[in-house]
Short mmCIF file of C-alpha atoms in Angstrom, two decimals:
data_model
loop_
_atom_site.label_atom_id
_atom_site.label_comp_id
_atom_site.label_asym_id
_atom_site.label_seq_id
_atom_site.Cartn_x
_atom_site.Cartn_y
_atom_site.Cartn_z
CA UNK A 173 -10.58 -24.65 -0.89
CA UNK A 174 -8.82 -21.35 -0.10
CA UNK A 175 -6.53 -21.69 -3.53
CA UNK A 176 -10.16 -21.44 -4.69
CA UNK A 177 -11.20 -18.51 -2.70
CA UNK A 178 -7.71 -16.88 -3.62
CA UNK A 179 -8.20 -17.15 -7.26
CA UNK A 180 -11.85 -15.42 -7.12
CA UNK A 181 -10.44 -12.69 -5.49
CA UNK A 182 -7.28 -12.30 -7.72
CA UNK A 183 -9.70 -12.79 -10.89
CA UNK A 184 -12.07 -9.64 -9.24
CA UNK A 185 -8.70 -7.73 -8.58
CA UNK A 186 -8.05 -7.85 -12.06
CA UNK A 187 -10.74 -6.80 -13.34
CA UNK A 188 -11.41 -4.51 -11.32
CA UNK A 189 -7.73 -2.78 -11.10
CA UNK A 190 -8.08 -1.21 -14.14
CA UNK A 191 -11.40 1.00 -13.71
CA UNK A 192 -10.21 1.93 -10.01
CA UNK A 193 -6.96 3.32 -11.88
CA UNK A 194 -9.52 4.95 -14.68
CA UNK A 195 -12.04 6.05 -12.33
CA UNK A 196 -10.47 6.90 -8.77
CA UNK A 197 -7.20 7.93 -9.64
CA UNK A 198 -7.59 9.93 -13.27
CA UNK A 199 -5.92 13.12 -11.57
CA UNK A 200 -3.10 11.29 -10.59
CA UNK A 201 0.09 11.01 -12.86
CA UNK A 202 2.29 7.72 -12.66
CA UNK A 203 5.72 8.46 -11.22
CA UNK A 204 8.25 9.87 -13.54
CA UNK A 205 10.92 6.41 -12.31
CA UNK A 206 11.08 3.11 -13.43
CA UNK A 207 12.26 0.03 -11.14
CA UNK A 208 15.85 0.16 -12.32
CA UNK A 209 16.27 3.87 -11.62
CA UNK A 210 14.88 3.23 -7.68
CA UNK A 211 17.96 1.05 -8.12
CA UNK A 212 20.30 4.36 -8.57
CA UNK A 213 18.78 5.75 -5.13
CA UNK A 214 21.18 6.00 -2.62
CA UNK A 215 21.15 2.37 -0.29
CA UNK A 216 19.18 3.66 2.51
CA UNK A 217 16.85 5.87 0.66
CA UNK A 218 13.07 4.75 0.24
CA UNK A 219 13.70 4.94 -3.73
CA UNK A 220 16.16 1.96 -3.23
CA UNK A 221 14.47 -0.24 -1.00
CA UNK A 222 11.10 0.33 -2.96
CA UNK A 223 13.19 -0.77 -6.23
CA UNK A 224 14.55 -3.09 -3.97
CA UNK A 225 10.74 -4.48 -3.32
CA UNK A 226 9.88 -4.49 -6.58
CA UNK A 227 13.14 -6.90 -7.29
CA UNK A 228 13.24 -9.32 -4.51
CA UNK A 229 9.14 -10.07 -5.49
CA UNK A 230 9.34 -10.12 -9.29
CA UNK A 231 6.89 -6.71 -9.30
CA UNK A 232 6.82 -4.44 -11.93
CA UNK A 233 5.24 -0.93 -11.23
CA UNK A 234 1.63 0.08 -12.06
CA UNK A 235 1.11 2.89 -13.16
CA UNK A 236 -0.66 5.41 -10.35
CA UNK A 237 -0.53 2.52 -8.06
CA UNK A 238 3.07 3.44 -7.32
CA UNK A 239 2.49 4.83 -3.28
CA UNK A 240 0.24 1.42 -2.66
CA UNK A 241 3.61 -0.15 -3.09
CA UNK A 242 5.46 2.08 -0.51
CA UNK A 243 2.47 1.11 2.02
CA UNK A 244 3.45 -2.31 1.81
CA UNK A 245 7.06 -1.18 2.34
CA UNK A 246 6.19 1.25 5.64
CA UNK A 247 3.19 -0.65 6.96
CA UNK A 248 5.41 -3.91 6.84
CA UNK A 249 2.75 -5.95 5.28
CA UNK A 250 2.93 -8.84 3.19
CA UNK A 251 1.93 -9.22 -0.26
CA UNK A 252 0.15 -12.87 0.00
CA UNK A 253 -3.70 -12.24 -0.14
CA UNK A 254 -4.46 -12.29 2.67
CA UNK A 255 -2.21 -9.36 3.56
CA UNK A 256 -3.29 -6.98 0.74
CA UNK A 257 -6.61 -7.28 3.01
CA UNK A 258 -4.92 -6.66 6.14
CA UNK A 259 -3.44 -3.37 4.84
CA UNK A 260 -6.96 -2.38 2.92
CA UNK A 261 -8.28 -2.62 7.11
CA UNK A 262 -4.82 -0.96 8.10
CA UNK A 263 -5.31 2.10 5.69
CA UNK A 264 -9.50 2.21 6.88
CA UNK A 265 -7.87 2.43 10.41
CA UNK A 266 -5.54 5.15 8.89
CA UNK A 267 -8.34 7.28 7.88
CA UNK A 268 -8.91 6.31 4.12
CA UNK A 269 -12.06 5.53 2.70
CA UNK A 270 -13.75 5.09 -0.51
CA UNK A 271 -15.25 2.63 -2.57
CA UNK A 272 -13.08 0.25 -3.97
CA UNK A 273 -11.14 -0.33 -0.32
CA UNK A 274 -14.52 -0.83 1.30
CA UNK A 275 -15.03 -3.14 -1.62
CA UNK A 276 -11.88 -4.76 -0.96
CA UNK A 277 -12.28 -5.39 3.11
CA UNK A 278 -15.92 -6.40 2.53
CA UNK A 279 -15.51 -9.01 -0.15
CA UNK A 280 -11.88 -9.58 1.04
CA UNK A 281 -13.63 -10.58 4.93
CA UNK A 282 -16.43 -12.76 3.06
CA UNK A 283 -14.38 -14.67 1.28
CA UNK A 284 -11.28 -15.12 3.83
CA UNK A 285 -13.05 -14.86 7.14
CA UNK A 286 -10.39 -16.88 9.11
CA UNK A 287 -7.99 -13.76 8.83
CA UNK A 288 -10.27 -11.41 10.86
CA UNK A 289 -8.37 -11.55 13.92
CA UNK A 290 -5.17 -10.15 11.66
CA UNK A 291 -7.39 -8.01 10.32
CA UNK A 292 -8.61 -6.20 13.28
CA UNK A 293 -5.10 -5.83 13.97
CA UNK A 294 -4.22 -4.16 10.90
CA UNK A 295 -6.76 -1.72 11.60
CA UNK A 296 -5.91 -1.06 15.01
CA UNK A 297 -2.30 -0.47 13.30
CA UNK A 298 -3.83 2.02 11.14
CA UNK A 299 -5.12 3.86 13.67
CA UNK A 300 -2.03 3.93 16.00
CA UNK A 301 -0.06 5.60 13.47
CA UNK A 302 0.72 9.17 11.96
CA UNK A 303 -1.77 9.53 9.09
CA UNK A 304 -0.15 8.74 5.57
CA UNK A 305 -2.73 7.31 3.11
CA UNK A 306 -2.95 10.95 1.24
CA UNK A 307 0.86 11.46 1.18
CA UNK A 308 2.35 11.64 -2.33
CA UNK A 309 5.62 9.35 -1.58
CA UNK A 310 7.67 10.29 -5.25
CA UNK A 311 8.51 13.60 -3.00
CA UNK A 312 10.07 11.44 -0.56
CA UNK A 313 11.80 8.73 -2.63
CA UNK A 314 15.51 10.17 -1.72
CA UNK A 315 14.82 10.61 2.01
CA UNK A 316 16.39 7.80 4.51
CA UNK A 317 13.63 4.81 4.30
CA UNK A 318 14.25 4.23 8.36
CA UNK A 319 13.44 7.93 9.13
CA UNK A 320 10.14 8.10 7.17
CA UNK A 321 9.09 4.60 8.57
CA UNK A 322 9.41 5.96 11.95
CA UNK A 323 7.60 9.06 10.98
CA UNK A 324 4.53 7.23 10.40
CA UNK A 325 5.04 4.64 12.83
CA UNK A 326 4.60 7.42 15.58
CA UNK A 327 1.24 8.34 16.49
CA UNK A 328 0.53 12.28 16.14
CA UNK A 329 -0.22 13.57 19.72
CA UNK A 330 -2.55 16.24 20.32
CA UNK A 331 -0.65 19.64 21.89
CA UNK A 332 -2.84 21.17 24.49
CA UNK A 333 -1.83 25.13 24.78
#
């Protein structure tokens, strides 16, 4: 039954894809790389180990989808359904919101509804860390992958003066 359930929501996501690309992100250019030429970063960089992702998982890039692909990467999550889900709540905890990811966790929650527990999680994940969702990651493709994860990973704390 959850193949099922899987293959709805892979179906929606591609059809779907598409017009959030046209519609949501219009203003945003794809990245001026290719897979092989995140290959050329150096080995520690976030270029390499995103070219590295894309590799190991047979991925190819999508065009002005590229930084959804770094989330996985810095947010740790898995690409299996049920994890593109978890990191639609993780980026809601983050601070992001618009229509298509509310789409996403809604339908996402209806039809796999014995993931909420992960997903609760995820968003509680969101929320713990430094807020990323808006960052434009082809700036930071030849920093050290480590040192931006841990960036993120750390929760911004308020200065009181």
């Amino acid at each position: 039954m959850k193949k099922i359930r899987v293959q709805f929501l892979l179906f929606v996501y591609d059809k779907t894809q598409k017009l959030y690309r046209k519609y949501f992100k219009k203003k945003k250019r794809q990245w001026q790389f290719n897979e092989k030429q995140l290959l050329e970063f150096q080995e520690d960089s976030l270029g390499r180990k995103l070219g590295e992702f894309y590799r190991k998982h047979g991925f190819s890039m999508i065009p002005k989808m590229e930084n959804h692909d770094v989330h996985h990467l810095i947010t740790g999550c898995g690409t299996n359904f049920e994890d593109e889900i978890a990191m639609q709540y993780l980026l809601l905890g983050n601070g992001k919101l618009n229509a298509h990811l509310l789409a996403a966790i809604v339908l996402g929650t209806l039809i796999l509804p014995e993931y909420v527990k992960i997903y609760i999680k995820a968003y509680k994940k969101g929320q713990n860390m430094r807020t990323f969702h808006h960052w434009d990651f082809e700036e930071l493709l030849w920093q050290n992958f480590e040192h931006v994860k841990d960036f993120i990973q750390q929760k911004e704390t308020a200065v009181f003066h």
